[in-house]
PDB file of C-alpha atoms in Angstrom:
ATOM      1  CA  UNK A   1     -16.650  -2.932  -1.654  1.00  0.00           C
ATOM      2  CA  UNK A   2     -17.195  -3.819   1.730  1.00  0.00           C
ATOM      3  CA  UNK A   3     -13.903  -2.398   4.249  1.00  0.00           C
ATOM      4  CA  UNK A   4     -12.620  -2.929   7.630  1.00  0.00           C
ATOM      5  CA  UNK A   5     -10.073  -2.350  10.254  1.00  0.00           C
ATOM      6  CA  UNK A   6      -9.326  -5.789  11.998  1.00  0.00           C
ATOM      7  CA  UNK A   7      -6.264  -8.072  12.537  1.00  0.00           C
ATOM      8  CA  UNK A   8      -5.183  -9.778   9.558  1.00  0.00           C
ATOM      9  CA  UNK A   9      -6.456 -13.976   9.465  1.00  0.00           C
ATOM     10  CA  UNK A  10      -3.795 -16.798   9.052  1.00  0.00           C
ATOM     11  CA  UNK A  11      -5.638 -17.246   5.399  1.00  0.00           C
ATOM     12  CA  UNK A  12      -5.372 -13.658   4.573  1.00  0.00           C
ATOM     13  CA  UNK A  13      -1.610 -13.425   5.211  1.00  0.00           C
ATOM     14  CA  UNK A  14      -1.394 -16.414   3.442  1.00  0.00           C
ATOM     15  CA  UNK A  15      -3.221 -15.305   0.061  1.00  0.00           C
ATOM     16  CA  UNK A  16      -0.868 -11.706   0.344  1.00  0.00           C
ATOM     17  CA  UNK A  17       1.848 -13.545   0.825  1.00  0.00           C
ATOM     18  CA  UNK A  18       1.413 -15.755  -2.349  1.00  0.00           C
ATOM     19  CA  UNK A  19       0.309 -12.573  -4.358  1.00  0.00           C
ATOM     20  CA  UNK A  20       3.470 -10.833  -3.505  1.00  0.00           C
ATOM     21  CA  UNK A  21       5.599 -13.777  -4.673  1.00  0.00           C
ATOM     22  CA  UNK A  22       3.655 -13.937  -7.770  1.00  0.00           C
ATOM     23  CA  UNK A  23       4.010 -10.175  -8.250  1.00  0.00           C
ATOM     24  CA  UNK A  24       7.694 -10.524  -7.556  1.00  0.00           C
ATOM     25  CA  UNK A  25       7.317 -13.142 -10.387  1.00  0.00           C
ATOM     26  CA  UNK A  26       6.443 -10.281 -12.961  1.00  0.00           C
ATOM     27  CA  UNK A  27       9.774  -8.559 -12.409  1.00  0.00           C
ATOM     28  CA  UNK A  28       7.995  -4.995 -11.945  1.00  0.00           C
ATOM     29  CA  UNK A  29      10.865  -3.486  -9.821  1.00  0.00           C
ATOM     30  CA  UNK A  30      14.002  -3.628  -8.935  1.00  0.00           C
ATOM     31  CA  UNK A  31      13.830  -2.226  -6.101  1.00  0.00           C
ATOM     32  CA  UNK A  32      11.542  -4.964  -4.551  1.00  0.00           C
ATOM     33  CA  UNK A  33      13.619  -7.493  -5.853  1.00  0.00           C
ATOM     34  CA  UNK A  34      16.483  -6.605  -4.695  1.00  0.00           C
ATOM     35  CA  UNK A  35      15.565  -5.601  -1.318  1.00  0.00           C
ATOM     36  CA  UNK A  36      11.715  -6.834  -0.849  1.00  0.00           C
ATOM     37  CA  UNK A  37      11.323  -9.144   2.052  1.00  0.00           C
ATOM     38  CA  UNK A  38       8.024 -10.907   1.387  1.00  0.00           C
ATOM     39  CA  UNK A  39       8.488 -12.586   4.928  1.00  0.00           C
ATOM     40  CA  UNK A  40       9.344  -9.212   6.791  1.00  0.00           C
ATOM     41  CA  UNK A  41       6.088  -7.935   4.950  1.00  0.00           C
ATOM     42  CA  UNK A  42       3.896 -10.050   5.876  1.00  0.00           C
ATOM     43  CA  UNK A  43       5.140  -9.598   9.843  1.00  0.00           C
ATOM     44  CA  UNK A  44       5.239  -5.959   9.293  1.00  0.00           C
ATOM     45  CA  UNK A  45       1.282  -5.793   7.707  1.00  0.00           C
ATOM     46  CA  UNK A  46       0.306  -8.350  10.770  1.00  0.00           C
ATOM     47  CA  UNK A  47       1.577  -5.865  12.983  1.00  0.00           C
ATOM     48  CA  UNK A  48       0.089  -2.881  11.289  1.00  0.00           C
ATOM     49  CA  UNK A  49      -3.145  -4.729  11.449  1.00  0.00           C
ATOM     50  CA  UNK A  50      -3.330  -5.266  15.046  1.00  0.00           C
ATOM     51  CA  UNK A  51      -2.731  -1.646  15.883  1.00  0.00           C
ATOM     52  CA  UNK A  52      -5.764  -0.680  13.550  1.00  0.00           C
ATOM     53  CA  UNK A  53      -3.746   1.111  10.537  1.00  0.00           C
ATOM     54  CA  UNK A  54      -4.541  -1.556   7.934  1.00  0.00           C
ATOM     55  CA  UNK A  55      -7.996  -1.886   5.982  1.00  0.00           C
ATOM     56  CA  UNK A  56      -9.164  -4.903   5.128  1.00  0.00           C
ATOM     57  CA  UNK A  57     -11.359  -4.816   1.557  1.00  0.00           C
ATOM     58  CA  UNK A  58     -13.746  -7.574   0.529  1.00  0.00           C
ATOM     59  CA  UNK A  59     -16.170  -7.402  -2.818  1.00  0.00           C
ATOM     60  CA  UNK A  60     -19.667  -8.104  -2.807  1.00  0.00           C
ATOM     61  CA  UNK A  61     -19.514 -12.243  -1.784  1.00  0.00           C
ATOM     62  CA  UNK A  62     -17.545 -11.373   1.405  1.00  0.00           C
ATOM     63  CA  UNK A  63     -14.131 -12.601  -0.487  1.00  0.00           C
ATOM     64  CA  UNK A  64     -10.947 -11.263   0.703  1.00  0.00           C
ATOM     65  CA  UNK A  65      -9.621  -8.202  -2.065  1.00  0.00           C
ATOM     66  CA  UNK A  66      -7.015  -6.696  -0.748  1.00  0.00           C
ATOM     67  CA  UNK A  67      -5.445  -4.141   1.522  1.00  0.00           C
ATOM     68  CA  UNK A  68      -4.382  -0.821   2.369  1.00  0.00           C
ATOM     69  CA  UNK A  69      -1.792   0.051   4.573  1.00  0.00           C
ATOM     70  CA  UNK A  70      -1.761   3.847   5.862  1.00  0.00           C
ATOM     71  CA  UNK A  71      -0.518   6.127   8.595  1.00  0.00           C
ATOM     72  CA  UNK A  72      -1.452   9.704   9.957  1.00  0.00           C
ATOM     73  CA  UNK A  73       1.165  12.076  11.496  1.00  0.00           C
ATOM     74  CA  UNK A  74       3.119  14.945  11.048  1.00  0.00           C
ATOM     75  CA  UNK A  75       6.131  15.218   8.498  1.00  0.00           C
ATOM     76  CA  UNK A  76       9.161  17.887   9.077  1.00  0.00           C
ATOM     77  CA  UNK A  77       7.732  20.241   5.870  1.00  0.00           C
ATOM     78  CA  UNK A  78       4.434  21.384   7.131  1.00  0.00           C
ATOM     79  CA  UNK A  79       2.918  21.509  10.663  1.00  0.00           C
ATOM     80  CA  UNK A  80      -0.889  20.024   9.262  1.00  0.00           C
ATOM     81  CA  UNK A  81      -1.217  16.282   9.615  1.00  0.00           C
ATOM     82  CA  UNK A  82      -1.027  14.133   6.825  1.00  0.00           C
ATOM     83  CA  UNK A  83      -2.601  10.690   5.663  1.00  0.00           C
ATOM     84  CA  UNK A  84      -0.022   8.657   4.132  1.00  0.00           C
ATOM     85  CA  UNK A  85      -0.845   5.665   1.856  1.00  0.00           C
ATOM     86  CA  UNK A  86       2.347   3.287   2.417  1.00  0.00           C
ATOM     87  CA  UNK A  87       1.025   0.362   0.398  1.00  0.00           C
ATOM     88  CA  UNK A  88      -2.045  -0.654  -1.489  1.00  0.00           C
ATOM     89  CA  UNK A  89      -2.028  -4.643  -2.945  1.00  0.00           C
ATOM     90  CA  UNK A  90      -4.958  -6.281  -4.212  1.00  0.00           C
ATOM     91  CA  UNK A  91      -4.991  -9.997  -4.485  1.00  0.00           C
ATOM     92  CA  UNK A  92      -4.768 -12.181  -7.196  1.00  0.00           C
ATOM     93  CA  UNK A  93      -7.948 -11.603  -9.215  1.00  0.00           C
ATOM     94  CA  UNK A  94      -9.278  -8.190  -7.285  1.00  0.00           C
ATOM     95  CA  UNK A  95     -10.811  -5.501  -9.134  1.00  0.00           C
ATOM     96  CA  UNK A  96     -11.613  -2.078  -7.864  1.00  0.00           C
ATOM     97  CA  UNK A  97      -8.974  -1.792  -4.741  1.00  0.00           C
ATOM     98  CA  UNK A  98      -7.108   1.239  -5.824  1.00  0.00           C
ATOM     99  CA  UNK A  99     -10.927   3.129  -6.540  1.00  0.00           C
ATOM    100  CA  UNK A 100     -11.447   1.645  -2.456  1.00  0.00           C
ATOM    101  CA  UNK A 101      -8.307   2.658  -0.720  1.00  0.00           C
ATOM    102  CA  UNK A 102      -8.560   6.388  -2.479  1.00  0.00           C
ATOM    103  CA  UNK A 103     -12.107   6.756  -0.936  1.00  0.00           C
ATOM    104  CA  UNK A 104     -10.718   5.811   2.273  1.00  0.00           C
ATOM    105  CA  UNK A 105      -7.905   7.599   2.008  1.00  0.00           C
ATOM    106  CA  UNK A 106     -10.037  10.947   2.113  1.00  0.00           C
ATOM    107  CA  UNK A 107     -12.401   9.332   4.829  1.00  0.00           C
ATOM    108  CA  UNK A 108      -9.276   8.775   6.926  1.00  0.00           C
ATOM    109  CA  UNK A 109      -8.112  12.170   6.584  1.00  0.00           C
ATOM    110  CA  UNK A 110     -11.422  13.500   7.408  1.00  0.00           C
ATOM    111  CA  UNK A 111     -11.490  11.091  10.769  1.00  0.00           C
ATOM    112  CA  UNK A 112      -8.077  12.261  11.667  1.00  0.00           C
ATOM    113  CA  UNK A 113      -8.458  15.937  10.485  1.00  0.00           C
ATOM    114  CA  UNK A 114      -5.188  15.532   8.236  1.00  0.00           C
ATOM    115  CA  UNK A 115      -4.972  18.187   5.450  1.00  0.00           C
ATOM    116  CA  UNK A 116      -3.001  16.440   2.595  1.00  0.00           C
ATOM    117  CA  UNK A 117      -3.039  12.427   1.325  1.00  0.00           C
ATOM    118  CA  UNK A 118       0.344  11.568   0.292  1.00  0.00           C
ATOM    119  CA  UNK A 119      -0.083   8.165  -1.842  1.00  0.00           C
ATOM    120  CA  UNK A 120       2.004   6.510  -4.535  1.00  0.00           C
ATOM    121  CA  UNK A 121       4.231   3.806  -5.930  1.00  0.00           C
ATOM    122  CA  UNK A 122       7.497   2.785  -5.056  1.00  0.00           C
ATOM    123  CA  UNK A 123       7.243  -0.642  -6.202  1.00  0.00           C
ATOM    124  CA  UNK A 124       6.464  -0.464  -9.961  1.00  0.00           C
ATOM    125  CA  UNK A 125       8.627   1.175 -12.161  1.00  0.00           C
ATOM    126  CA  UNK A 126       5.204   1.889 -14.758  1.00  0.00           C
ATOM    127  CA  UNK A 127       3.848   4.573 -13.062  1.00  0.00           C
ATOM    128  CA  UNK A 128       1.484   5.343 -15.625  1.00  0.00           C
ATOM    129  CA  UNK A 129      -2.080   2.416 -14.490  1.00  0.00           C
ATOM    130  CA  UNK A 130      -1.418   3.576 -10.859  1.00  0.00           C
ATOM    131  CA  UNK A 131      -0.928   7.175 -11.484  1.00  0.00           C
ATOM    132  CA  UNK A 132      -4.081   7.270 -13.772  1.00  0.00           C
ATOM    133  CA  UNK A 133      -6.216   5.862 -11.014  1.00  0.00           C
ATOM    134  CA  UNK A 134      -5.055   8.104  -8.341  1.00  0.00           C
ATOM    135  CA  UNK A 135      -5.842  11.285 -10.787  1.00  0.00           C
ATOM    136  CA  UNK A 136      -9.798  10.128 -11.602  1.00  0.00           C
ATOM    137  CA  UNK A 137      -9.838  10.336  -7.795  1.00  0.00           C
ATOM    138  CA  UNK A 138      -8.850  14.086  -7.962  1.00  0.00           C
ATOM    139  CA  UNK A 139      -5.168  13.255  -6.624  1.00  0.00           C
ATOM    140  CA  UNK A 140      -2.175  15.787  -8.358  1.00  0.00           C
ATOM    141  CA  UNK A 141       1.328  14.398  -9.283  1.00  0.00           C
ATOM    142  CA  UNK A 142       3.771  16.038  -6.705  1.00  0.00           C
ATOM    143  CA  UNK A 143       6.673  14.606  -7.369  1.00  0.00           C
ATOM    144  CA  UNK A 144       8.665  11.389  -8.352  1.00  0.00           C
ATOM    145  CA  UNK A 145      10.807   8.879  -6.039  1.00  0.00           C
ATOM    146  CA  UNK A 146      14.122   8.255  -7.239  1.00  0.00           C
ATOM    147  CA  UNK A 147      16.169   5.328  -5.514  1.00  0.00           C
ATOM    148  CA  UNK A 148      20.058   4.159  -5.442  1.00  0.00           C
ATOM    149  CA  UNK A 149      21.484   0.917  -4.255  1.00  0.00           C
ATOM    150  CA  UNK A 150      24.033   2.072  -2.005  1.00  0.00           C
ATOM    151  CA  UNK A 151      26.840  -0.824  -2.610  1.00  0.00           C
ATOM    152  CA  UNK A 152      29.324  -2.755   0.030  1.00  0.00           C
ATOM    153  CA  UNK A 153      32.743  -1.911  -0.060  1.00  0.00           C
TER     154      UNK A 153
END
């Protein structure tokens, strides 16, 4: 699978964008529908793009896959820098992505000299095809996200 770091197309926002509203079609989270902004997304991955911490995955005809969305800094726990995964989506159709964005996961943290990957799933509550996938690519469970909707009074 062919990858690179470049600004996102009009076309390729356009076919996340309608893979996000079919996802959100699936009902596999409350927590995106209740507070996922497909519009806000898409501005927020354009932006990530343009400052060169998106990657950009095509298969073997040149077609459009997918993305991953990352970040490399320092947390408040440990003083070593860590590679963050923030959000892996492969298009409608797209085999392979998750297998892709691991591998570049580690060659990010290699680039950057970061000494832990932090990667997972906020967005489906079946951990289990996602969590599989990250373990074949020698990744340990740490822990698990819990989330509350914090109601208006």
């Amino acid at each position: 699978m062919d990858a690179k770091r470049a600004p996102l197309t009009d076309a390729e926002a356009s076919l996340l964008e309608e893979t996000l509203h079919q996802w959100r079609k699936k009902r596999v989270s409350w927590l995106m529908d209740t507070f996922g902004d497909i519009r806000y997304v898409i501005e927020r991955l354009r932006a990530a793009s343009r400052h060169g911490r998106l990657i950009k995955f095509y298969d073997e005809q040149g077609t459009f896959s997918g993305i991953l969305l990352f970040d490399i800094g320092t947390v408040w726990w440990t003083p070593e820098r860590v590679c963050a995964e923030e959000f892996v989506l492969a298009v409608q159709g797209a085999r392979g992505i998750q297998r892709a964005a691991a591998e570049h996961l580690e060659a990010l943290a290699e680039e950057h000299a970061a000494k832990l990957i932090v990667c997972g799933n906020i967005f489906q509550e079946n951990n289990n095809l996602i969590g599989n996938g990250y373990k074949k690519a020698g990744f340990r469970q740490a822990c698990a996200t819990y989330a509350k909707e914090v109601k208006e009074t």
